[in-house]
CSV table of C-alpha atoms in Angstrom, one decimal:
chain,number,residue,atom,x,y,z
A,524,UNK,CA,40.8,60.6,-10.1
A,525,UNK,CA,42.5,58.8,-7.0
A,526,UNK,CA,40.5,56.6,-5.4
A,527,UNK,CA,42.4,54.2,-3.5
A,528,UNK,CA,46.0,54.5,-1.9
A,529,UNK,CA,48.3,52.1,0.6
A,530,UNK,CA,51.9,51.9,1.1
A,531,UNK,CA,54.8,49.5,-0.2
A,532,UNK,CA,55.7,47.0,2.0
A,533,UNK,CA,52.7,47.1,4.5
A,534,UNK,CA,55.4,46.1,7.3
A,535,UNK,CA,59.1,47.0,7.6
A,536,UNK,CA,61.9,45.7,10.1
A,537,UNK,CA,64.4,48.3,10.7
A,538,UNK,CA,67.5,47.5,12.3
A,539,UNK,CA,69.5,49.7,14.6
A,540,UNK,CA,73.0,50.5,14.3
A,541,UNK,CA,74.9,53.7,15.2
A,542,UNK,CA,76.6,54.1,12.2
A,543,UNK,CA,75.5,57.1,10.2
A,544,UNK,CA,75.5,55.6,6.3
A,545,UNK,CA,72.7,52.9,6.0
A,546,UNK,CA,73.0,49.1,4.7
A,547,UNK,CA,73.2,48.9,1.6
A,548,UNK,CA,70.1,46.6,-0.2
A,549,UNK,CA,71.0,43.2,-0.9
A,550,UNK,CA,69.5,39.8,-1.5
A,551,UNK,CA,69.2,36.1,-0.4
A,552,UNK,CA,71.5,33.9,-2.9
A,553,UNK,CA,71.8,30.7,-3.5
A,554,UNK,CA,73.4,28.4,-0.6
A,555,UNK,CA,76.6,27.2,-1.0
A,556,UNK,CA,75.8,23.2,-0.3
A,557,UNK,CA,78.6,21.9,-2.6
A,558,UNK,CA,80.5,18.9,-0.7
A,559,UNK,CA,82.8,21.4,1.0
A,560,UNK,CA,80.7,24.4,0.8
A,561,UNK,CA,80.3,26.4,3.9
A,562,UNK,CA,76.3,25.9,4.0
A,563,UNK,CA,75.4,29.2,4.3
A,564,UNK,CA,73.2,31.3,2.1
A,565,UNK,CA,75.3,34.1,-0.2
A,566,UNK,CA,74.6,37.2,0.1
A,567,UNK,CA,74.0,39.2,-3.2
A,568,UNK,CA,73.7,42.8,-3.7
A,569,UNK,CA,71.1,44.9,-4.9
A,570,UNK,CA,70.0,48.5,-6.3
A,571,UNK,CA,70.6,50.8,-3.3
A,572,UNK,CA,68.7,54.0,-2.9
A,573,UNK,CA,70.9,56.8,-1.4
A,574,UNK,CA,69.0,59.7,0.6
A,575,UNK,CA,71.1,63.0,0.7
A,576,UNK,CA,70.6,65.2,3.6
A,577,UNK,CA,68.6,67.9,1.0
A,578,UNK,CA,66.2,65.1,-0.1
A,579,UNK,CA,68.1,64.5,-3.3
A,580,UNK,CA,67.5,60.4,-4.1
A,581,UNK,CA,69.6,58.4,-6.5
A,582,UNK,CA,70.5,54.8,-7.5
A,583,UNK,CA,73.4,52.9,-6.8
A,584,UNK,CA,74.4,49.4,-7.0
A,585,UNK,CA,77.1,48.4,-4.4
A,586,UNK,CA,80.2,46.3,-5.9
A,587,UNK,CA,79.5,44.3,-2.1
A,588,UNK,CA,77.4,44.5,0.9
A,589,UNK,CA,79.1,45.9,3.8
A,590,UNK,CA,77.3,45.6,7.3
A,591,UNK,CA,79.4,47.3,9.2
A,592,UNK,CA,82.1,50.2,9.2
A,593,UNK,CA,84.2,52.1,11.8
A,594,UNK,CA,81.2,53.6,13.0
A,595,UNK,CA,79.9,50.0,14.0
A,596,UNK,CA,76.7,48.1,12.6
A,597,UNK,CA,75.1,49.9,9.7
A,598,UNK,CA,71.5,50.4,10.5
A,599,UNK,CA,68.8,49.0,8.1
A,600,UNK,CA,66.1,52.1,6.7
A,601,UNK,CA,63.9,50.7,5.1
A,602,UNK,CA,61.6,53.0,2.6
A,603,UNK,CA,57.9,52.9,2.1
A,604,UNK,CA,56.2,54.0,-1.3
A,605,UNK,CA,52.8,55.0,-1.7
A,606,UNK,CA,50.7,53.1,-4.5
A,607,UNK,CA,47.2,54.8,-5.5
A,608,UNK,CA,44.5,53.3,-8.2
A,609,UNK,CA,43.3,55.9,-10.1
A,610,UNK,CA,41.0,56.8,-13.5
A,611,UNK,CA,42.8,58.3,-16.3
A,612,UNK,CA,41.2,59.1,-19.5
A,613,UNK,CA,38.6,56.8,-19.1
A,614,UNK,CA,41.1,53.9,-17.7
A,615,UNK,CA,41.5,52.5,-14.4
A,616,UNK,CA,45.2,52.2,-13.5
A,617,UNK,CA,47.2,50.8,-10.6
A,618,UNK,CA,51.0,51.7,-9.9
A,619,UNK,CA,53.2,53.8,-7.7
A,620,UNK,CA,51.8,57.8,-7.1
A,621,UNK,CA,53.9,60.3,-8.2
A,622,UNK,CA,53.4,64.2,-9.4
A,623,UNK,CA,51.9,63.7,-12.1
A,624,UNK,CA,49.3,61.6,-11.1
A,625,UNK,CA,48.3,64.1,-8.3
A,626,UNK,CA,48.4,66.8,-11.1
A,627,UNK,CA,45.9,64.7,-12.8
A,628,UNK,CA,43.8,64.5,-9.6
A,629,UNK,CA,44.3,68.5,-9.1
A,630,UNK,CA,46.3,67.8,-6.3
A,631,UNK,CA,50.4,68.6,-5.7
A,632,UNK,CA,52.8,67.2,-3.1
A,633,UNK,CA,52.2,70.0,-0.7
A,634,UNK,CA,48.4,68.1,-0.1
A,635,UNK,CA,49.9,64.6,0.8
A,636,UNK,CA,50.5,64.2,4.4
A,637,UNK,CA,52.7,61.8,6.2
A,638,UNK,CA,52.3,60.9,10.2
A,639,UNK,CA,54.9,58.8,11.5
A,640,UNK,CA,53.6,57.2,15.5
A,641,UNK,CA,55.9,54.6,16.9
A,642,UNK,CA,56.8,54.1,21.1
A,643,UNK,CA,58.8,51.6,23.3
A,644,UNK,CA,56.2,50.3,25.6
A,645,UNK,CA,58.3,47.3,27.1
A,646,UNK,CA,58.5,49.4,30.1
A,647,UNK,CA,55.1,49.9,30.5
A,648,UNK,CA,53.9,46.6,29.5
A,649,UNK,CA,55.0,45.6,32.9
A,650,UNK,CA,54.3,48.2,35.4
A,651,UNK,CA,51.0,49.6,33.1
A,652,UNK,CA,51.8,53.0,34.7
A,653,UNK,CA,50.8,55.5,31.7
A,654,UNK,CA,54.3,57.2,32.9
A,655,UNK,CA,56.6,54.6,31.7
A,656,UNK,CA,55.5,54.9,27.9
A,657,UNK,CA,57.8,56.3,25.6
A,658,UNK,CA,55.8,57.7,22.4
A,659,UNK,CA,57.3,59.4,20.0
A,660,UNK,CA,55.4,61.3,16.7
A,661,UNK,CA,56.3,63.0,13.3
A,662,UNK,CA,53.8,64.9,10.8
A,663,UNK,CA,55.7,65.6,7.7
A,664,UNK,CA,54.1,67.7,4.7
A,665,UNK,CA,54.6,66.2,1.4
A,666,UNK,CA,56.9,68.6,0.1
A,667,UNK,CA,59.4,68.8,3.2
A,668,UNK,CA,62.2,67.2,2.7
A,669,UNK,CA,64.5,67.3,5.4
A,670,UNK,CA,65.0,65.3,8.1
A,671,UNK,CA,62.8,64.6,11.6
A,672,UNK,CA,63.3,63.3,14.4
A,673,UNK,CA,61.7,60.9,16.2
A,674,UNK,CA,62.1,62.5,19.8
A,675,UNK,CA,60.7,60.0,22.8
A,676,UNK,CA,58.8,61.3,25.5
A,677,UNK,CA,56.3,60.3,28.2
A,678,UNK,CA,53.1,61.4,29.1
A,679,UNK,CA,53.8,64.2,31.2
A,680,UNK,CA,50.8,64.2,33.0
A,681,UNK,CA,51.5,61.6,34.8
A,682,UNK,CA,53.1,61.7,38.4
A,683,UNK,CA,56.6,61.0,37.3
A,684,UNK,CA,57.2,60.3,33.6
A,685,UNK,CA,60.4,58.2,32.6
A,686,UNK,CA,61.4,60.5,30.4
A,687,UNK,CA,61.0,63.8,32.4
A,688,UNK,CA,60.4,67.4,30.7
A,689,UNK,CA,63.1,68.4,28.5
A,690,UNK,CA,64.4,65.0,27.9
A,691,UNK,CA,64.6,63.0,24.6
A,692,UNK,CA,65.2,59.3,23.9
A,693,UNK,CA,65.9,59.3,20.1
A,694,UNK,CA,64.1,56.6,18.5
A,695,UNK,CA,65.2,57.7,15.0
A,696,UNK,CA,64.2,60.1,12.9
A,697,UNK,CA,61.8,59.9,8.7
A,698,UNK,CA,62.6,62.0,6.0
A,699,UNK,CA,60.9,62.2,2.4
A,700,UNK,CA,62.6,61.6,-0.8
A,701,UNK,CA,62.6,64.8,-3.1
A,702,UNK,CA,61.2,62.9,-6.6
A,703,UNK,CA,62.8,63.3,-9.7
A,704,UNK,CA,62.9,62.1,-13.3
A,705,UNK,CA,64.9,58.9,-13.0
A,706,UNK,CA,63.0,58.1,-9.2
A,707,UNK,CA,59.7,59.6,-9.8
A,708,UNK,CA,57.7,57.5,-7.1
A,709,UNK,CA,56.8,59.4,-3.6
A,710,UNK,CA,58.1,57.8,-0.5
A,711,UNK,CA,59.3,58.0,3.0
A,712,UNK,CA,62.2,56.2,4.5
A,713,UNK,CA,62.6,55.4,8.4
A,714,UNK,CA,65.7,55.5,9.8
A,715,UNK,CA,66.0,53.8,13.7
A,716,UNK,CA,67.6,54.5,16.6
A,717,UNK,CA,72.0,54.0,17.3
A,718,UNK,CA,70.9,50.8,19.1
A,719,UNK,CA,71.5,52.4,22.6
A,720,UNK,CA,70.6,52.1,26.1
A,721,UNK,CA,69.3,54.7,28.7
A,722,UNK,CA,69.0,54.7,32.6
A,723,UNK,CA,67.9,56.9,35.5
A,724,UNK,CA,69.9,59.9,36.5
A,725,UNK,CA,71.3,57.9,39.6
A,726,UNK,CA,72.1,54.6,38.1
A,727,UNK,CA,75.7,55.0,39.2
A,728,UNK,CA,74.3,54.6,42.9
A,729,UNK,CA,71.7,51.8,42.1
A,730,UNK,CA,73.8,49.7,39.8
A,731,UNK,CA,76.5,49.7,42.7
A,732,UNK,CA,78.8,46.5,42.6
A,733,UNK,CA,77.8,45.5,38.7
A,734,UNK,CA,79.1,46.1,35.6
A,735,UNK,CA,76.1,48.7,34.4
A,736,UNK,CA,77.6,51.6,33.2
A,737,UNK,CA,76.3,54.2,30.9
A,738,UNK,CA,77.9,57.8,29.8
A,739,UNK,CA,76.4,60.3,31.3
A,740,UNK,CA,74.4,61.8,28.1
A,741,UNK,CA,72.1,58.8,28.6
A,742,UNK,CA,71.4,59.3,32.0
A,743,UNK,CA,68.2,61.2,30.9
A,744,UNK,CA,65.3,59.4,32.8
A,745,UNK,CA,63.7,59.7,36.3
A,746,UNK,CA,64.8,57.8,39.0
A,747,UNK,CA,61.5,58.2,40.8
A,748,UNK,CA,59.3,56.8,38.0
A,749,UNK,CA,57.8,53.5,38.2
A,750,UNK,CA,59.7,51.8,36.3
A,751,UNK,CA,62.9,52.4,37.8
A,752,UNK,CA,61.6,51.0,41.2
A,753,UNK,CA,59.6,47.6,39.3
A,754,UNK,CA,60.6,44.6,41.8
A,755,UNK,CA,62.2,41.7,39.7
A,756,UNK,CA,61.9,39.6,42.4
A,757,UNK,CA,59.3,36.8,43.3
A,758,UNK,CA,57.5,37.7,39.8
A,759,UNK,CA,57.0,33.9,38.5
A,760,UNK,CA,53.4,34.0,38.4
A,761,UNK,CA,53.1,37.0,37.4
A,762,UNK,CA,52.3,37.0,33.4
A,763,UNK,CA,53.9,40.3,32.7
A,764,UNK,CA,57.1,38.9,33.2
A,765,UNK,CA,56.7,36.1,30.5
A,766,UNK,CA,59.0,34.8,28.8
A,767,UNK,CA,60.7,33.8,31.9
A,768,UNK,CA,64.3,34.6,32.0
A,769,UNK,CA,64.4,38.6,31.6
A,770,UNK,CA,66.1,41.2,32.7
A,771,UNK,CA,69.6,39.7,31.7
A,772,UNK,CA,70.1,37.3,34.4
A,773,UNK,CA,70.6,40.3,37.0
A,774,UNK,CA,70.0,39.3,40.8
A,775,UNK,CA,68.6,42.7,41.3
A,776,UNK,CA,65.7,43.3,43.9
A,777,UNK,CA,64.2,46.2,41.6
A,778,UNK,CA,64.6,47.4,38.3
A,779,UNK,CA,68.4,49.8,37.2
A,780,UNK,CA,65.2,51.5,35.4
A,781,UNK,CA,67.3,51.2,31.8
A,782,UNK,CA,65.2,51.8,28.3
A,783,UNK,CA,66.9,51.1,25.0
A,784,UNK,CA,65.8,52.6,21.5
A,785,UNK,CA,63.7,49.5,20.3
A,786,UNK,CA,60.5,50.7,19.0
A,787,UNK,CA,57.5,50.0,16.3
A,788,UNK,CA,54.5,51.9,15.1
A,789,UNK,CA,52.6,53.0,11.8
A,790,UNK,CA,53.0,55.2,8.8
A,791,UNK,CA,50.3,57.1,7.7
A,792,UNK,CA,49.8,58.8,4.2
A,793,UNK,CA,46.7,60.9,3.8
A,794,UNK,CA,44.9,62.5,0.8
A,795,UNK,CA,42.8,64.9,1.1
A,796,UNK,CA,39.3,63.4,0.7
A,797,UNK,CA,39.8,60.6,3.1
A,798,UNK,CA,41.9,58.4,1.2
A,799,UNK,CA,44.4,57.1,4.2
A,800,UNK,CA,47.3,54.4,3.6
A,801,UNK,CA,48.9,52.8,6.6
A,802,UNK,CA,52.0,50.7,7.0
A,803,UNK,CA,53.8,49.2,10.0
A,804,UNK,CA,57.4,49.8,11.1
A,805,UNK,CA,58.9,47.1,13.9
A,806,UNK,CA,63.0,48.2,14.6
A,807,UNK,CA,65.3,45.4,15.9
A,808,UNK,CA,68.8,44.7,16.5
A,809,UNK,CA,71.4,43.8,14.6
A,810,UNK,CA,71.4,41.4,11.7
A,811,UNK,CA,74.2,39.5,13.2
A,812,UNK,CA,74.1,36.7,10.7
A,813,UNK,CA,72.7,38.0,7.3
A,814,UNK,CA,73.8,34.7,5.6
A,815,UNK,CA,71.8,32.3,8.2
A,816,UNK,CA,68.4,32.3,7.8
A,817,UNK,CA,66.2,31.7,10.7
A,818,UNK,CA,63.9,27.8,9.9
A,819,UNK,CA,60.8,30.0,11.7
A,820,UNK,CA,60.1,33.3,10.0
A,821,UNK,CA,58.3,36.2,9.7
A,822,UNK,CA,56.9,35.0,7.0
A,823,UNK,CA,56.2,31.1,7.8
A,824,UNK,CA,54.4,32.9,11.0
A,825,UNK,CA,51.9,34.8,8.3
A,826,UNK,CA,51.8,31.5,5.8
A,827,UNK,CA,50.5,29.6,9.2
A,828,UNK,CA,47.9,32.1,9.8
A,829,UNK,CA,46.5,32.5,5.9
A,830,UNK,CA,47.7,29.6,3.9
A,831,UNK,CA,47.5,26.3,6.3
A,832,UNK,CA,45.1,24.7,4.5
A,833,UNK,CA,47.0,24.5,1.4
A,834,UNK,CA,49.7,21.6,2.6
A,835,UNK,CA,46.0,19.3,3.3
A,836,UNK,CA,45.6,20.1,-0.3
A,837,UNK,CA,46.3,16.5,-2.3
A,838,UNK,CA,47.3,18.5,-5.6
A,839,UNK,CA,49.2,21.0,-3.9
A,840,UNK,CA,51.5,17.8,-1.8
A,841,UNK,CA,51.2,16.0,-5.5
A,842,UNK,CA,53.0,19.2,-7.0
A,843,UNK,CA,56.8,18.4,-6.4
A,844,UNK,CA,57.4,21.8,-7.4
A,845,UNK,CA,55.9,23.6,-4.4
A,846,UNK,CA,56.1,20.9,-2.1
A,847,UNK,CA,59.6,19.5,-2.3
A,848,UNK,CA,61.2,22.6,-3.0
A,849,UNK,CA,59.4,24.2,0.2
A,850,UNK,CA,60.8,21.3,2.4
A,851,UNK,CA,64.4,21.4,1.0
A,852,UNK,CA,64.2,25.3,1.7
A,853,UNK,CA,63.3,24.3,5.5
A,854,UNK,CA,66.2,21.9,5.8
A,855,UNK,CA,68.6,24.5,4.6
A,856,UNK,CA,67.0,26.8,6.6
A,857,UNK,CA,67.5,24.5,9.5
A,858,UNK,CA,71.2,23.9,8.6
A,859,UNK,CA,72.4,27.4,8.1
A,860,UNK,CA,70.6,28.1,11.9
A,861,UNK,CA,72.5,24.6,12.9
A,862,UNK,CA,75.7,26.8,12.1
A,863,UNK,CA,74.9,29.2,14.5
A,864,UNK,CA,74.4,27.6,17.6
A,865,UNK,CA,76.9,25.5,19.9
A,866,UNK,CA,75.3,22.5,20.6
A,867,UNK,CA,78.3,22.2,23.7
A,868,UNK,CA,77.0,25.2,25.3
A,869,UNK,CA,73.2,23.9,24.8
A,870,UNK,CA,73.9,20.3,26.0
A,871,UNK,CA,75.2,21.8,29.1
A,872,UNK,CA,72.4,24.4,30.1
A,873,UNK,CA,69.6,21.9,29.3
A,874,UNK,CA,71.1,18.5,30.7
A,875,UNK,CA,70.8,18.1,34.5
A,876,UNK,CA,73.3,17.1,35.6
A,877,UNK,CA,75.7,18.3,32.3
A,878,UNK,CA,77.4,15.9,30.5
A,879,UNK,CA,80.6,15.3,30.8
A,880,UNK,CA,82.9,16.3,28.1
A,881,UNK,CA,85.1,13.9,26.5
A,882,UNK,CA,87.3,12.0,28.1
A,883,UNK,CA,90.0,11.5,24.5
A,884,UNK,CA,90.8,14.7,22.7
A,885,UNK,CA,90.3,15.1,19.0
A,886,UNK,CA,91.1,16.6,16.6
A,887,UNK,CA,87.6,18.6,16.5
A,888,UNK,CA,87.1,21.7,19.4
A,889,UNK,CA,83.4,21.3,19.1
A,890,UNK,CA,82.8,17.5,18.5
A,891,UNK,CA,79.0,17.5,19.6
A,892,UNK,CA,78.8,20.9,17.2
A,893,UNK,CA,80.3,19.4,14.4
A,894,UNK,CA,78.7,16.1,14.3
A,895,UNK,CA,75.1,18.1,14.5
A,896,UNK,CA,76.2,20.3,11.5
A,897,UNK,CA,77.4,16.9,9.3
A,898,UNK,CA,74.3,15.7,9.7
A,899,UNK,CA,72.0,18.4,8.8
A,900,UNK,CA,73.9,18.9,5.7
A,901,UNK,CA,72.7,15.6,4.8
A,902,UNK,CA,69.3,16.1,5.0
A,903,UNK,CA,69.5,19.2,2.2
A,904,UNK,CA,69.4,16.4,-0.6
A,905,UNK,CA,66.2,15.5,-1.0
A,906,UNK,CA,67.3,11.9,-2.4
A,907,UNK,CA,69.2,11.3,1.5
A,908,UNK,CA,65.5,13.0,3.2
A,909,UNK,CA,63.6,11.0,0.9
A,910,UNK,CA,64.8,7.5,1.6
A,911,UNK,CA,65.0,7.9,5.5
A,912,UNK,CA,61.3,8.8,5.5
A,913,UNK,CA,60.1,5.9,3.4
A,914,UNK,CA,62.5,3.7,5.4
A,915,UNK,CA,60.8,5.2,9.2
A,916,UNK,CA,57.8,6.0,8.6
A,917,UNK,CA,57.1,7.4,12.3
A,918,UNK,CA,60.0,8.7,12.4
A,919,UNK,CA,59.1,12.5,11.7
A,920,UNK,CA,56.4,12.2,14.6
A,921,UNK,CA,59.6,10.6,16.7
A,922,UNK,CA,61.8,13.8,16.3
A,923,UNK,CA,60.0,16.7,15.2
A,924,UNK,CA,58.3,18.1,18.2
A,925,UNK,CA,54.5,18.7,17.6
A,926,UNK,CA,52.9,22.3,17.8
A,927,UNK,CA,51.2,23.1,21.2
A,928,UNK,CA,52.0,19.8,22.8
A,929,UNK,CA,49.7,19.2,25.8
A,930,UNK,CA,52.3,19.1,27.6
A,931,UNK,CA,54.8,21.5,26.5
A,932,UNK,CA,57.9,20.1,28.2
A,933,UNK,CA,61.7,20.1,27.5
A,934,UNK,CA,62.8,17.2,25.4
A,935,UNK,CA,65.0,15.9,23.1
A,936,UNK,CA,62.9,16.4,19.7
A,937,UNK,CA,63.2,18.9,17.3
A,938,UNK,CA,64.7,22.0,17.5
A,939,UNK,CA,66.0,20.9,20.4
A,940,UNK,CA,67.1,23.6,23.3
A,941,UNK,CA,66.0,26.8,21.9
A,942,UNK,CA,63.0,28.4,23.7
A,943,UNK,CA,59.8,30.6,21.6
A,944,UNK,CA,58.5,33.5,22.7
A,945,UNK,CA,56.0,31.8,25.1
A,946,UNK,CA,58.8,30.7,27.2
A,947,UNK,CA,58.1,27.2,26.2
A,948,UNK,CA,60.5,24.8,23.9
A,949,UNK,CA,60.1,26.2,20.7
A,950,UNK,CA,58.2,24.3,18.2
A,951,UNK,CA,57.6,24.6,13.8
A,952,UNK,CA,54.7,26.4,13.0
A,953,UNK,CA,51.7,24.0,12.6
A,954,UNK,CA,51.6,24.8,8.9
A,955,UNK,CA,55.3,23.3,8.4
A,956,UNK,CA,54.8,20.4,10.6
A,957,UNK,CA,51.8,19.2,8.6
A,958,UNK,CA,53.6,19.8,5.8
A,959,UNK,CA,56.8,17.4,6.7
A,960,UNK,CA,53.9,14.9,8.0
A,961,UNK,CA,52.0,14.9,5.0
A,962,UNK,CA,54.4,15.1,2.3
A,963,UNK,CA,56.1,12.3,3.7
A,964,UNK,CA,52.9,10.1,3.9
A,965,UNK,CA,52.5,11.3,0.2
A,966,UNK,CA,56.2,9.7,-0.1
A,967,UNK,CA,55.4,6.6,0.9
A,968,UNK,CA,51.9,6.2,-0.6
A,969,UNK,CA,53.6,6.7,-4.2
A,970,UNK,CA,56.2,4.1,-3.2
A,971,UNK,CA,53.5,1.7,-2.2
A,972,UNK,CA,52.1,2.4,-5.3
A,973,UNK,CA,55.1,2.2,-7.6
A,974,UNK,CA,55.6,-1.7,-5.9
């Protein structure tokens, strides 16, 4: 008998791309930090799951990772697979459902219900007119296993939706694995949107004198909805427009009214009986740098919010295995995002007035670049990290730029010129700034000790 269920990964990031054959899996490698290595973190291939049109799922294992093709960027679809506890025989198991574990229960695929819900709400999260959401759902029965779209559209109750009667903004589209002997497990897979943008049937007349331009299939939404007439002017203080900076740069007095395919939601498995999983889907672009990890993830956001405690923990900073191998996995994280940025380009939008560039040429294009990368790459030894902390003991405190200053101003400290999501300079997450704080005080207590 089933008695609990819930779905494999409880949150997915799809990725849009408008080619039609996914991304194949793949994995994180090691980094490449040899003395001339490039710095970056390999990427590995892994045991791809192909999806035919029919349903039919199979293995694979690609002899490379290929992100894009002719197409353009392959789009990440993730799957999600439903997990159950049930009692059989008198036992209590745990693994993925499949057949013949419903069979057990007296149930068959045909009683499993998915419901996929996911909308683009960035319109409406600034003019909050019901009309500007665009919601788009799927209810798939276990054993159908084609594929369905996920169609956006707006509330057409509302005076003058975005996306008018008849209209569709494809936000992508979930279809169901047929199981089989070799792949037995039940799941769904999402597949996201081409990574495109809509406008209002006249955009042609409002965008006037720019460079907006659209082909005319995507001129789908109403020109007289609210969004499409949102002023973008005089909206400082206004905290729907936060981050500052939107809307491209364009000196527009109102809104071109343009919607891309960017979306998230749930996915919903149901039993009969009650028993409900749920998982969430978030879409995104384009992994433009697979190799580069980002220093702030995902995951360091979820660490901060469930495991803080642990780095005030004395025997998990005495551990050397958790603690000095999560700060070298920072630092490389921090030199692989070093290779991504142009610290030319930053100096100049940050430094009032600019500095000047260098008088003497040499023989490096981006000296101020190259110099920050050298130095990062340092700080991947633990030995080089090591000694500079117990030599400067403030100095972490000196560079490092504090969580939720009081004052969150624009400085020189670290990461320096990149901006969070608040607007504000963008900080470490307060679980990975007391960890570099504490594990260097831990440094220099045991070398106190040692002498």
């Amino acid at each position: 008998m089933i008695d609990r269920i819930w779905l494999h990964p409880p949150l997915a990031i799809a990725r849009l791309g408008p080619s039609p054959v996914p991304c194949d899996n793949y994995r994180w490698g090691p980094s490449d930090l040899s003395p001339r290595g490039t710095g970056k973190t390999t990427v590995v291939p892994a045991v791809t799951l192909d999806l035919a049109a029919d349903g039919t799922l199979s293995e694979r294992m690609p002899a490379q990772t290929r992100f894009k093709d002719a197409d353009g960027w392959r789009p990440v679809c993730p799957y999600f697979e439903l997990h159950a506890t049930w009692t059989s025989g008198g036992d209590r198991r745990t693994g993925p459902l499949t057949e013949a574990v419903l069979a057990e229960s007296g149930l068959s695929r045909a009683d499993l219900r998915w419901r996929v819900a996911v909308a683009n709400l960035k319109a409406y999260h600034y003019t909050q007119a019901t009309g500007d959401r665009v919601e788009a759902h799927a209810e798939v029965r276990g054993d159908d296993h084609t594929r369905h779209p996920l169609d956006g559209t707006s509330p057409q109750g509302d005076a003058r939706p975005l996306v008018p009667a008849g209209a569709r903004l494809p936000l992508g589209a979930v279809q169901l694995p047929a199981p089989n002997a070799a792949l037995p497990e039940l799941r769904l897979r999402f597949t996201p949107g081409a990574g495109a943008v809509y406008g209002p049937t006249d955009l042609a007349t409002r965008a006037r004198g720019t460079e907006y331009r659209l082909p005319p299939e995507r001129l789908i939404l109403d020109a007289g909805a609210v969004w499409c007439g949102f002023p973008l002017q005089n909206t400082s203080d206004d905290p729907r427009t936060v981050p500052g900076g939107l809307f491209a740069g364009a000196e527009l007095e109102e809104s071109l009214g343009l919607v891309d395919d960017v979306c998230d939601g749930t996915v919903v498995a149901t039993l009969p009986g009650g028993l409900t999983a749920t998982a969430r889907i978030v879409v995104g672009p384009p992994d433009f740098a697979p190799d580069r990890r980002p220093f702030i993830s995902l995951a360091d956001g979820l660490a901060d919010r469930v495991r803080r405690e642990d780095v005030h923990d004395p025997a998990y900073l005495a551990d050397e295995r958790l603690t000095a191998l999560e700060v070298r996995d920072l630092f490389e994280r921090v030199l692989e995002t070093m290779g991504n940025v142009n610290v030319e380009v930053q100096n100049g939008r940050f430094r009032t007035p600019p500095l000047e560039p260098p008088r003497k040429l040499t023989s490096v294009l981006l000296e101020l670049t190259d110099r920050g990368r050298r130095r990062h790459r340092r700080y991947v030894a633990l030995e080089v990290l090591e000694d500079l902390l117990r030599e400067q003991p403030g100095l972490l405190r000196r560079v490092v730029r504090e969580p939720v200053p009081e004052e969150p101003v624009w400085d020189e400290r670290m990461p320096v010129a990149m901006r969070g999501a608040d607007s504000y300079a963008l900080h470490l997450t307060r679980r990975q700034y007391d960890l570099l704080v504490n594990w260097s005080r831990t440094l220099r207590g045991n070398t106190e000790a040692g002498s």
